Short mmCIF file of C-alpha atoms in Angstrom, two decimals:
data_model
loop_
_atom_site.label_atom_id
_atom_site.label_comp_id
_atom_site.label_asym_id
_atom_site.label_seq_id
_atom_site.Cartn_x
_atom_site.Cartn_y
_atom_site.Cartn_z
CA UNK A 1 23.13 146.64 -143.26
CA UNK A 2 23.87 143.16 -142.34
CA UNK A 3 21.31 142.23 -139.34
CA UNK A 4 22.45 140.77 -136.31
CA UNK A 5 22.25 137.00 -136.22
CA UNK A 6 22.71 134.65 -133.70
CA UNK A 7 25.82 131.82 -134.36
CA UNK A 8 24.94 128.68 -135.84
CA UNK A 9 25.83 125.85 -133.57
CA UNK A 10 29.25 125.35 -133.41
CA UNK A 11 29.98 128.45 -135.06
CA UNK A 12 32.46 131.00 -134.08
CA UNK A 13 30.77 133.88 -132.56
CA UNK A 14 31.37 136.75 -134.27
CA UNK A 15 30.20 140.00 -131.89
CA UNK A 16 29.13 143.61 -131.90
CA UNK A 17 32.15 144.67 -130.05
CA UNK A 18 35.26 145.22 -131.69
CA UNK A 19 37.87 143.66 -129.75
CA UNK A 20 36.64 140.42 -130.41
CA UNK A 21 39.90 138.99 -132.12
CA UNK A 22 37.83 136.63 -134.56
CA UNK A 23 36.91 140.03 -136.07
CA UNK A 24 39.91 141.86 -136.12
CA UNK A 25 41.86 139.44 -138.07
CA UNK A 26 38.72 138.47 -140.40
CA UNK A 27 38.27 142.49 -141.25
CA UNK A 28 40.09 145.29 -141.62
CA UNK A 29 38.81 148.19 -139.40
CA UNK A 30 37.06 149.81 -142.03
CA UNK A 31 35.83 146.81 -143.60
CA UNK A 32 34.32 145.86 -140.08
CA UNK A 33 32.41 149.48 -139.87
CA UNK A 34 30.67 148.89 -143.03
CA UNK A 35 29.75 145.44 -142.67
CA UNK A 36 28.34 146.72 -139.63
CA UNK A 37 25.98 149.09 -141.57
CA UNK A 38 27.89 152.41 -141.11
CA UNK A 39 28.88 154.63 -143.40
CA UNK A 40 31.94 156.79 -142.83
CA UNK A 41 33.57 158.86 -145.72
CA UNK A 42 37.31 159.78 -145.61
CA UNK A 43 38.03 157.47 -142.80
CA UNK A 44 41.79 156.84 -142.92
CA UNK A 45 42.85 153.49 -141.53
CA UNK A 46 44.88 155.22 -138.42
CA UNK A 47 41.19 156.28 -137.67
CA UNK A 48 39.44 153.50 -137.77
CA UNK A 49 41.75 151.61 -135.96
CA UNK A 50 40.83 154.09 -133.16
CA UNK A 51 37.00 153.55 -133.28
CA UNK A 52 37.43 149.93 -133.71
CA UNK A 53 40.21 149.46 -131.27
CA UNK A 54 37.52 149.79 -128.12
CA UNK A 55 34.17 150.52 -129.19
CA UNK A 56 32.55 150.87 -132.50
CA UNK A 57 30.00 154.14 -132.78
CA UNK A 58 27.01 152.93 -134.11
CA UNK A 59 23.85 154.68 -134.39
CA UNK A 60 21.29 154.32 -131.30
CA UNK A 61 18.55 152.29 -133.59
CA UNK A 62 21.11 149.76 -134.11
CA UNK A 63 21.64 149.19 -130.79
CA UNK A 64 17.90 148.89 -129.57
CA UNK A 65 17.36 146.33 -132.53
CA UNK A 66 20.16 144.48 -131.58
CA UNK A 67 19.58 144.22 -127.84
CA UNK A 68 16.18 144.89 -126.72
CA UNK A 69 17.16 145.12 -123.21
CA UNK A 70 19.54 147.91 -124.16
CA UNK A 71 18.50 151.55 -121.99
CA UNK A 72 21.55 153.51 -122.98
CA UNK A 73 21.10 156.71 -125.14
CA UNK A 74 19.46 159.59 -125.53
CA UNK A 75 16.65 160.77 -127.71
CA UNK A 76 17.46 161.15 -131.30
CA UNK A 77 16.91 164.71 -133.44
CA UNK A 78 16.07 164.54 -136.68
CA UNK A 79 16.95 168.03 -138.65
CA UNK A 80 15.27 168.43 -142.22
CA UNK A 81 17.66 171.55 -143.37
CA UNK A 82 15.23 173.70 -145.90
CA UNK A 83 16.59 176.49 -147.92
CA UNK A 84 14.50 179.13 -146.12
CA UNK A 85 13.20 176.84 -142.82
CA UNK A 86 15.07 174.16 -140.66
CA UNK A 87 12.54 171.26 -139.31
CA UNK A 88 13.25 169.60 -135.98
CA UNK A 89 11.81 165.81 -134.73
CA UNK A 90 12.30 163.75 -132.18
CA UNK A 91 12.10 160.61 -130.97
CA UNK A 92 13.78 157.79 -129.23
CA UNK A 93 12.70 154.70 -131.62
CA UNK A 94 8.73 154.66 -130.32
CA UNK A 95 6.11 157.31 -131.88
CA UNK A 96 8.63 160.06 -133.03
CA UNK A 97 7.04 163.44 -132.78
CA UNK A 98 7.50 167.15 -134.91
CA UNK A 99 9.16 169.18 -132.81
CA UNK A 100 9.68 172.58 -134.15
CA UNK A 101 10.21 175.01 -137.47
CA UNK A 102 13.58 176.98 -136.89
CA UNK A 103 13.72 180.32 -139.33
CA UNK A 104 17.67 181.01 -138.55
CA UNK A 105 20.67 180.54 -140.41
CA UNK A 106 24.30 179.46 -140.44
CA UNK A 107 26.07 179.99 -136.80
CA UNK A 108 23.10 181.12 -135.16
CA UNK A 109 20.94 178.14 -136.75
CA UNK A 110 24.24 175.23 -135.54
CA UNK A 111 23.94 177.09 -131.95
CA UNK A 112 20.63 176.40 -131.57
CA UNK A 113 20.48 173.54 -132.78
CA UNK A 114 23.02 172.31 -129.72
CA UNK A 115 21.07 174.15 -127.21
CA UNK A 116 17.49 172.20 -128.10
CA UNK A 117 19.96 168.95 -127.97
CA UNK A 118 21.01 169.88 -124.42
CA UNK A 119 17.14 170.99 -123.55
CA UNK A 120 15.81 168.00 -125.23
CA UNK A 121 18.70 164.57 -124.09
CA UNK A 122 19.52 164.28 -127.40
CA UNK A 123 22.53 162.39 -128.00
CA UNK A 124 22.57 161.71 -131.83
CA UNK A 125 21.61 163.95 -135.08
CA UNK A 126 19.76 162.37 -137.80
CA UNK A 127 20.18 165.18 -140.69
CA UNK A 128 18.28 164.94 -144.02
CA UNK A 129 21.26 164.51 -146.82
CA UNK A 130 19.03 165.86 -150.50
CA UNK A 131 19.43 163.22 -153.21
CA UNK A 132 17.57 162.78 -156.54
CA UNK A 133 15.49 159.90 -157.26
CA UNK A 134 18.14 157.92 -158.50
CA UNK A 135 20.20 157.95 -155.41
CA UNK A 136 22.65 160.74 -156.69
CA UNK A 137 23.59 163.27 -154.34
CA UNK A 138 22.70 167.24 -155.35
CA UNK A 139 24.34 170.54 -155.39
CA UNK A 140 22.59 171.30 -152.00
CA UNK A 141 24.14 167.93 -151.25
CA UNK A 142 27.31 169.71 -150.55
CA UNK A 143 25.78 172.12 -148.36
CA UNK A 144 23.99 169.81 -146.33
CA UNK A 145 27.34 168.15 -145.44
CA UNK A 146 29.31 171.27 -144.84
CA UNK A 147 26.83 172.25 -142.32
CA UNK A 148 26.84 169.02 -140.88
CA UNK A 149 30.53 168.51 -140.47
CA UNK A 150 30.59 171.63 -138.46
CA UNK A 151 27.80 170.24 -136.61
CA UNK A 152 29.62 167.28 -136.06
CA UNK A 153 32.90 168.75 -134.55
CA UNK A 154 30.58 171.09 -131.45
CA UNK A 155 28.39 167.58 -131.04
CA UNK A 156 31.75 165.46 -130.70
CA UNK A 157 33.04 168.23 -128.05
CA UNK A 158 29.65 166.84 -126.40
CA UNK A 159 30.27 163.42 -126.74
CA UNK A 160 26.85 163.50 -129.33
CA UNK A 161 26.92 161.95 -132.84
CA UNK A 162 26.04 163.13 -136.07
CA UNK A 163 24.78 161.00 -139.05
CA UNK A 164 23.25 161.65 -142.52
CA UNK A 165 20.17 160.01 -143.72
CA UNK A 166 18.70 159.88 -147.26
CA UNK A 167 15.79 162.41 -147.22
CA UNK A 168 14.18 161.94 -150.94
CA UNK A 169 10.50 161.90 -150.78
CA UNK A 170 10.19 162.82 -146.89
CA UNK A 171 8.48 166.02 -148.43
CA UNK A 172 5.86 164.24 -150.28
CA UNK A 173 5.10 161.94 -147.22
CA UNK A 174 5.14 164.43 -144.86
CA UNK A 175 2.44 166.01 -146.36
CA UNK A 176 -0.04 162.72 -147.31
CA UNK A 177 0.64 162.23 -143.62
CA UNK A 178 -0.58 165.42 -142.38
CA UNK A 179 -3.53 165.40 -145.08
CA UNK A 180 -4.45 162.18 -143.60
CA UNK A 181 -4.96 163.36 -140.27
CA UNK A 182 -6.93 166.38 -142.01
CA UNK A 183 -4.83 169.31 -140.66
CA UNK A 184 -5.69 172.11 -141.95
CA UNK A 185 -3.76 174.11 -145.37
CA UNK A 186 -2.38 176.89 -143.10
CA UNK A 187 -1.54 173.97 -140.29
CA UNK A 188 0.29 172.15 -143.43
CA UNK A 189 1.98 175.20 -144.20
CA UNK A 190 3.77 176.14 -140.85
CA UNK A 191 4.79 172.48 -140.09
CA UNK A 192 5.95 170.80 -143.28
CA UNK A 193 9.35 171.01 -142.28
CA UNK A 194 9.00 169.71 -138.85
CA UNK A 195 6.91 166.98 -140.17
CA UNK A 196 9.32 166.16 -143.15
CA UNK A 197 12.04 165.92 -140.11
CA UNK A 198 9.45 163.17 -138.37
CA UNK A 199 9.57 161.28 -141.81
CA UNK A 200 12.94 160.95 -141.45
CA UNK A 201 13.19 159.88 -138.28
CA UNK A 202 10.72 157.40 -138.72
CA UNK A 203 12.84 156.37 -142.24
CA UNK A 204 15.82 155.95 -139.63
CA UNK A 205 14.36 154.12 -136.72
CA UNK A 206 12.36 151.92 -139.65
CA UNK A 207 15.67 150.41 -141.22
CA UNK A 208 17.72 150.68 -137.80
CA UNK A 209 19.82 153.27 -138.87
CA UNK A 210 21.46 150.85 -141.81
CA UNK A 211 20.93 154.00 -144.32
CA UNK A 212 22.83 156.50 -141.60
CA UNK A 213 26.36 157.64 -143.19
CA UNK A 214 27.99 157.88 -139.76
CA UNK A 215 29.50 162.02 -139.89
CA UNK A 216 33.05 161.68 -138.25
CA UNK A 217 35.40 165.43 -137.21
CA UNK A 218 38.91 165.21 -138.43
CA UNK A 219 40.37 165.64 -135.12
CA UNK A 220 41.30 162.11 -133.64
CA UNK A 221 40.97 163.49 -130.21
CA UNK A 222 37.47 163.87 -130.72
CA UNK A 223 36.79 160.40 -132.85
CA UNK A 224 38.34 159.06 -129.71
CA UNK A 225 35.78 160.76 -126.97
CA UNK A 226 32.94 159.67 -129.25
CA UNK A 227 34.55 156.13 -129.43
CA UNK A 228 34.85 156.07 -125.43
CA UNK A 229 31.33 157.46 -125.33
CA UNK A 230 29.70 154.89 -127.24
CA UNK A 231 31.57 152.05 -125.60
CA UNK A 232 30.46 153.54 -122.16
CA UNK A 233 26.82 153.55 -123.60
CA UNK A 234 26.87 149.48 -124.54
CA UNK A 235 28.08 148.64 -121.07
CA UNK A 236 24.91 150.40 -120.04
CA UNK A 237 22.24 146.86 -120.56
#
């Protein structure tokens, strides 16, 4: 991601919100998402003419890095999505924390995983996309982001986001981490997951969400709520 820097003097200022015309004209609408750091696959122009016409949605680390007197937003959920166990974290950019080890699948699994959102004030989902070391994404890949589009459509009828955050390694660190604090082997066992979701929290919050692939529904009704909830939230200092 590009950081946020403050205008040289006698510079142009170039702002976080959209509308500024000094942006529109230097960027397309799509060009302007990604230089802000967020990823969006099989955004069509119309569409990001829509986000970018009154409010970008950008992920809640960016915002508290960017203004640090910023209060808006809710707490953020990292999901870790395991082929037989689903880890939950959460955090709201200071001291994430495991939350939980879900054993449920498909419908059931997406249900639930709104209702501990609702419980919880979360507002964003930070879901673990599987790629190999090289960066390439994986069969399960695929899976990941089915589940996560569906995801994103009930979280948009919320007015909650959903991004997708590199998860290689968070396995491997989740566990030095819990050896380090010398948790026991059948402690280890029943909270890997929910400890390789606080690794990936802590991988979001740590590079302000510039690795989040922003997780958009198709229907532009709901791009626009999202849009008009995140442009509520920056008003919010």
């Amino acid at each position: 991601m590009l950081p946020v820097k403050s205008p040289s003097p006698g510079a142009q200022h170039v702002s976080l919100y959209p509308t500024n015309v000094f942006v529109i004209d230097r960027f397309s609408p799509k060009q302007y998402l990604i230089r802000c750091g967020i990823r969006v696959r099989g955004l069509s122009s119309s569409s990001a003419k829509t986000i970018v016409g009154g409010g970008e949605i950008l992920p809640n680390a960016l915002y508290r890095r960017s203004y640090k007197s910023w209060r808006a937003g809710g707490f953020s959920l990292g999901v870790d999505l395991g082929a037989s166990y689903t880890g939950l974290a959460l955090g709201k950019g200071f001291c994430p924390r495991p939350l939980t080890v879900l054993n449920l699948r498909g419908k059931k699994l997406e249900m639930h995983l709104l209702k501990i959102a609702e419980m919880e004030e979360v507002d964003e989902f930070i879901i673990g996309l599987p790629k190999s070391h090289d960066g390439k994404e994986t069969q399960q890949s695929n899976k990941v982001r089915s589940i996560a589009g569906r995801i994103a459509v009930q979280a948009a009828e919320r007015g909650w986001r959903v991004y997708l955050q590199n998860e290689y390694g968070t396995s491997v660190e989740a566990l030095d981490f819990m050896i380090e604090r010398r948790l026991k082997r059948s402690v280890r066992q029943g909270r890997i997951d929910a400890y390789s979701a606080l690794m990936l929290l802590e991988r979001y919050f740590s590079t302000s969400g510039s690795e989040a692939e922003l997780v958009l529904p198709k229907q532009l009704d709901l791009q626009e709520k999202l849009r008009r909830g995140s442009y509520q939230d920056n008003l919010e200092f």
